[in-house]
Amino acid sequence: MFPSQTYIRKAYELYIALLLEVIWGKQRIMEVYLNVIEFGPGVYGVEAASQRFFGVSSNRLTQMQAAQLAVVLPNPYRIQPTPMSDYVKKRTRWVMRQMNNLGPITF
C-alpha cells in the first residue's frame, strides 16, 4: 500500500501493529508469524523447517536447534541451519546466550 519508507507509512504500520496486539495478543501474533515465516526456499513455518532441517516435529526441537532456526530468519536464502557454517555456529551460540539471559517466555 505504501511502498516508500516514509513517516506516514511507519505511522500506519504502528497503528496496524497496535491494533493486532489488542485484537490477537502477543501469543497469537507469534503463533501466526511462526506458521508463515519462510525458513528457506519453499519452507514455510517452523513445523516445516523442523521437519526439513532436523527431521523432528517443532515441539521436539532442542534449544540449539531452535536457535539455529532463529539464525536463519534474517536471510533464509543465504543462511541455512544445517550444515552449520562458522557464522551459523557463532550466531547460534549468541542466540542461545540471549535465550538463557531472558529466561522462559510467559504470555
XYZ file of N, CA and C in Angstrom:
321
model
N 0.825 -1.184 0.000
C 0.000 0.000 0.000
C 0.874 1.254 0.000
N 1.845 1.324 0.902
C 2.768 2.445 0.965
C 4.168 1.918 0.677
N 4.651 2.002 -0.560
C 5.917 1.374 -0.916
C 7.164 2.059 -0.360
N 7.102 3.330 -0.077
C 8.306 4.027 0.369
C 8.438 4.000 1.891
N 9.651 4.253 2.347
C 9.937 4.314 3.784
C 9.674 5.736 4.270
N 8.428 6.056 4.533
C 8.070 7.401 4.969
C 7.506 7.363 6.381
N 7.426 8.548 6.975
C 6.831 8.646 8.307
C 5.360 8.243 8.283
N 4.683 8.534 7.197
C 3.268 8.150 7.078
C 3.148 6.633 7.085
N 4.024 5.981 6.333
C 3.993 4.514 6.300
C 4.298 3.937 7.673
N 5.307 4.484 8.335
C 5.677 3.980 9.660
C 4.530 4.175 10.654
N 3.865 5.305 10.585
C 2.725 5.561 11.470
C 1.605 4.565 11.193
N 1.369 4.275 9.915
C 0.348 3.302 9.535
C 0.719 1.911 10.053
N 1.979 1.518 9.900
C 2.438 0.214 10.394
C 2.310 0.123 11.916
N 2.617 1.196 12.612
C 2.478 1.211 14.069
C 1.013 1.035 14.461
N 0.128 1.733 13.778
C -1.304 1.621 14.044
C -1.766 0.173 13.875
N -1.380 -0.457 12.752
C -1.773 -1.840 12.480
C -1.195 -2.777 13.548
N 0.067 -2.586 13.909
C 0.720 -3.442 14.912
C 0.005 -3.333 16.259
N -0.312 -2.131 16.676
C -1.002 -1.950 17.955
C -2.410 -2.541 17.913
N -3.094 -2.368 16.798
C -4.431 -2.932 16.634
C -4.380 -4.460 16.699
N -3.419 -5.061 16.001
C -3.272 -6.516 16.040
C -3.003 -7.006 17.461
N -2.166 -6.284 18.181
C -1.847 -6.712 19.536
C -3.075 -6.657 20.445
N -3.915 -5.663 20.243
C -5.141 -5.560 21.036
C -6.105 -6.688 20.681
N -6.246 -6.963 19.395
C -7.211 -7.963 18.939
C -6.715 -9.384 19.214
N -5.482 -9.685 18.845
C -4.963 -11.043 18.939
C -4.151 -11.306 20.194
N -3.355 -10.376 20.624
C -2.441 -10.605 21.739
C -1.110 -11.155 21.232
N -0.089 -11.021 22.050
C 1.270 -11.410 21.659
C 1.400 -12.895 21.299
N 0.770 -13.754 22.060
C 0.904 -15.190 21.802
C 0.352 -15.565 20.434
N -0.815 -15.054 20.067
C -1.411 -15.370 18.771
C -0.584 -14.775 17.630
N -0.090 -13.562 17.798
C 0.751 -12.935 16.781
C 1.984 -13.788 16.537
N 2.622 -14.246 17.597
C 3.813 -15.079 17.469
C 3.476 -16.411 16.804
N 2.350 -16.993 17.165
C 1.916 -18.260 16.571
C 1.716 -18.122 15.060
N 1.035 -17.073 14.645
C 0.798 -16.850 13.216
C 2.116 -16.593 12.505
N 2.954 -15.755 13.091
C 4.259 -15.444 12.487
C 5.076 -16.719 12.273
N 5.168 -17.553 13.298
C 5.976 -18.773 13.197
C 5.384 -19.797 12.234
N 4.109 -19.668 11.917
C 3.479 -20.582 10.964
C 3.588 -20.119 9.520
N 3.994 -18.878 9.293
C 4.067 -18.378 7.914
C 5.453 -17.906 7.491
N 6.350 -17.703 8.420
C 7.685 -17.185 8.093
C 8.438 -18.182 7.216
N 9.217 -17.660 6.277
C 9.968 -18.510 5.354
C 11.356 -18.806 5.924
N 11.662 -20.092 6.030
C 12.949 -20.544 6.555
C 13.904 -20.985 5.452
N 13.480 -20.889 4.221
C 14.276 -21.280 3.070
C 13.361 -21.416 1.880
N 13.929 -21.648 0.692
C 13.098 -21.774 -0.500
C 12.033 -22.866 -0.340
N 10.776 -22.453 -0.301
C 9.666 -23.396 -0.192
C 9.446 -23.978 1.191
N 10.137 -23.471 2.205
C 9.995 -23.978 3.576
C 9.321 -22.887 4.412
N 8.023 -23.043 4.622
C 7.239 -22.037 5.334
C 6.767 -22.576 6.674
N 7.051 -21.850 7.723
C 6.618 -22.212 9.064
C 7.640 -23.043 9.805
N 7.598 -22.915 11.122
C 8.577 -23.591 11.970
C 8.410 -25.109 11.935
N 7.191 -25.589 11.753
C 6.990 -27.042 11.682
C 7.665 -27.616 10.438
N 7.450 -26.980 9.304
C 8.087 -27.443 8.060
C 9.606 -27.348 8.162
N 10.107 -26.285 8.760
C 11.554 -26.122 8.913
C 12.125 -27.192 9.840
N 11.420 -27.491 10.919
C 11.865 -28.533 11.852
C 11.973 -29.880 11.151
N 10.954 -30.191 10.371
C 10.946 -31.456 9.629
C 12.057 -31.483 8.580
N 12.175 -30.395 7.841
C 13.131 -30.331 6.724
C 14.583 -30.400 7.197
N 14.932 -29.610 8.211
C 16.328 -29.494 8.617
C 16.752 -30.477 9.703
N 15.793 -30.908 10.560
C 16.169 -31.762 11.688
C 15.416 -33.088 11.744
N 14.401 -33.245 10.914
C 13.647 -34.488 10.886
C 12.818 -34.747 12.126
N 12.439 -33.685 12.835
C 11.605 -33.825 14.035
C 10.483 -32.797 13.997
N 9.442 -33.038 14.778
C 8.356 -32.081 14.920
C 8.860 -30.862 15.694
N 8.256 -29.715 15.457
C 8.707 -28.484 16.110
C 8.618 -28.555 17.633
N 7.701 -29.338 18.169
C 7.600 -29.441 19.631
C 8.694 -30.326 20.230
N 9.528 -30.915 19.380
C 10.635 -31.753 19.857
C 12.006 -31.134 19.569
N 12.021 -29.879 19.114
C 13.288 -29.208 18.854
C 14.075 -29.007 20.146
N 15.369 -29.158 20.051
C 16.225 -28.817 21.192
C 16.405 -27.306 21.204
N 16.949 -26.793 22.292
C 17.215 -25.361 22.381
C 18.187 -24.941 21.274
N 19.189 -25.763 21.025
C 20.162 -25.433 19.990
C 19.518 -25.424 18.603
N 18.668 -26.374 18.309
C 18.001 -26.420 17.010
C 17.087 -25.207 16.827
N 16.384 -24.826 17.873
C 15.531 -23.636 17.801
C 16.374 -22.395 17.534
N 17.527 -22.304 18.176
C 18.432 -21.178 17.950
C 18.950 -21.180 16.516
N 19.274 -22.364 15.994
C 19.734 -22.467 14.608
C 18.666 -21.951 13.647
N 17.420 -22.284 13.896
C 16.342 -21.797 13.036
C 16.194 -20.281 13.152
N 16.362 -19.747 14.348
C 16.267 -18.297 14.544
C 17.351 -17.561 13.760
N 18.524 -18.155 13.676
C 19.647 -17.537 12.965
C 19.333 -17.380 11.480
N 18.525 -18.253 10.928
C 18.182 -18.246 9.507
C 17.333 -17.034 9.126
N 16.501 -16.557 10.036
C 15.437 -15.620 9.696
C 15.854 -14.315 9.023
N 16.985 -13.737 9.298
C 17.287 -12.505 8.559
C 17.433 -12.718 7.055
N 17.907 -13.888 6.639
C 18.112 -14.126 5.214
C 18.078 -15.625 4.910
N 16.876 -16.216 4.829
C 16.772 -17.667 4.652
C 17.269 -18.184 3.302
N 17.547 -17.297 2.373
C 18.088 -17.751 1.085
C 19.614 -17.843 1.108
N 20.254 -17.191 2.064
C 21.710 -17.254 2.159
C 22.189 -18.045 3.366
N 21.364 -18.119 4.399
C 21.768 -18.780 5.641
C 20.919 -20.034 5.818
N 21.574 -21.156 6.105
C 20.867 -22.406 6.380
C 21.314 -22.931 7.737
N 20.379 -23.519 8.498
C 20.743 -24.014 9.828
C 21.648 -25.238 9.799
N 21.553 -26.021 8.715
C 22.393 -27.214 8.581
C 22.889 -27.313 7.148
N 24.088 -27.760 6.943
C 25.136 -27.949 7.946
C 25.578 -26.587 8.481
N 26.023 -26.562 9.716
C 26.356 -25.300 10.364
C 27.691 -24.748 9.862
N 27.615 -23.562 9.280
C 28.829 -22.849 8.903
C 29.398 -22.205 10.170
N 30.595 -21.649 10.067
C 31.177 -20.951 11.218
C 30.284 -19.797 11.661
N 29.708 -19.084 10.684
C 28.809 -17.981 11.003
C 27.598 -18.474 11.789
N 26.978 -19.554 11.320
C 25.792 -20.092 11.990
C 26.147 -20.580 13.396
N 27.304 -21.213 13.558
C 27.737 -21.650 14.896
C 27.874 -20.467 15.841
N 28.544 -19.420 15.367
C 28.759 -18.224 16.186
C 27.433 -17.573 16.565
N 26.559 -17.383 15.572
C 25.266 -16.747 15.840
C 24.374 -17.630 16.712
N 24.443 -18.942 16.531
C 23.651 -19.865 17.348
C 24.057 -19.754 18.802
N 25.353 -19.700 19.068
C 25.823 -19.534 20.454
C 25.310 -18.228 21.043
N 25.338 -17.152 20.237
C 24.850 -15.856 20.706
C 23.355 -15.924 21.029
N 22.569 -16.523 20.133
C 21.119 -16.653 20.346
C 20.846 -17.469 21.605
N 21.591 -18.539 21.802
C 21.383 -19.372 22.994
C 21.702 -18.598 24.275
N 22.738 -17.774 24.242
C 23.047 -16.930 25.419
C 21.891 -15.975 25.696
N 21.341 -15.385 24.630
C 20.208 -14.471 24.800
C 18.989 -15.210 25.357
N 18.749 -16.416 24.869
C 17.625 -17.212 25.374
C 17.800 -17.490 26.870
N 19.015 -17.835 27.263
C 19.282 -18.109 28.674
C 19.183 -16.851 29.523
N 19.638 -15.721 28.983
C 19.563 -14.459 29.720
C 18.106 -14.021 29.933
N 17.263 -14.219 28.921
C 15.870 -13.782 29.007
C 15.002 -14.724 29.826
N 15.351 -15.987 29.851
C 14.556 -16.956 30.597
C 13.294 -17.342 29.839
N 12.425 -18.103 30.500
C 11.205 -18.577 29.828
C 10.302 -17.419 29.415
N 9.617 -17.621 28.301
C 8.656 -16.616 27.826
C 7.290 -16.959 28.402
N 6.665 -15.972 28.996
C 5.317 -16.170 29.524
C 4.387 -15.161 28.844
N 3.179 -15.601 28.597
C 2.187 -14.722 27.967
C 1.093 -14.422 28.946
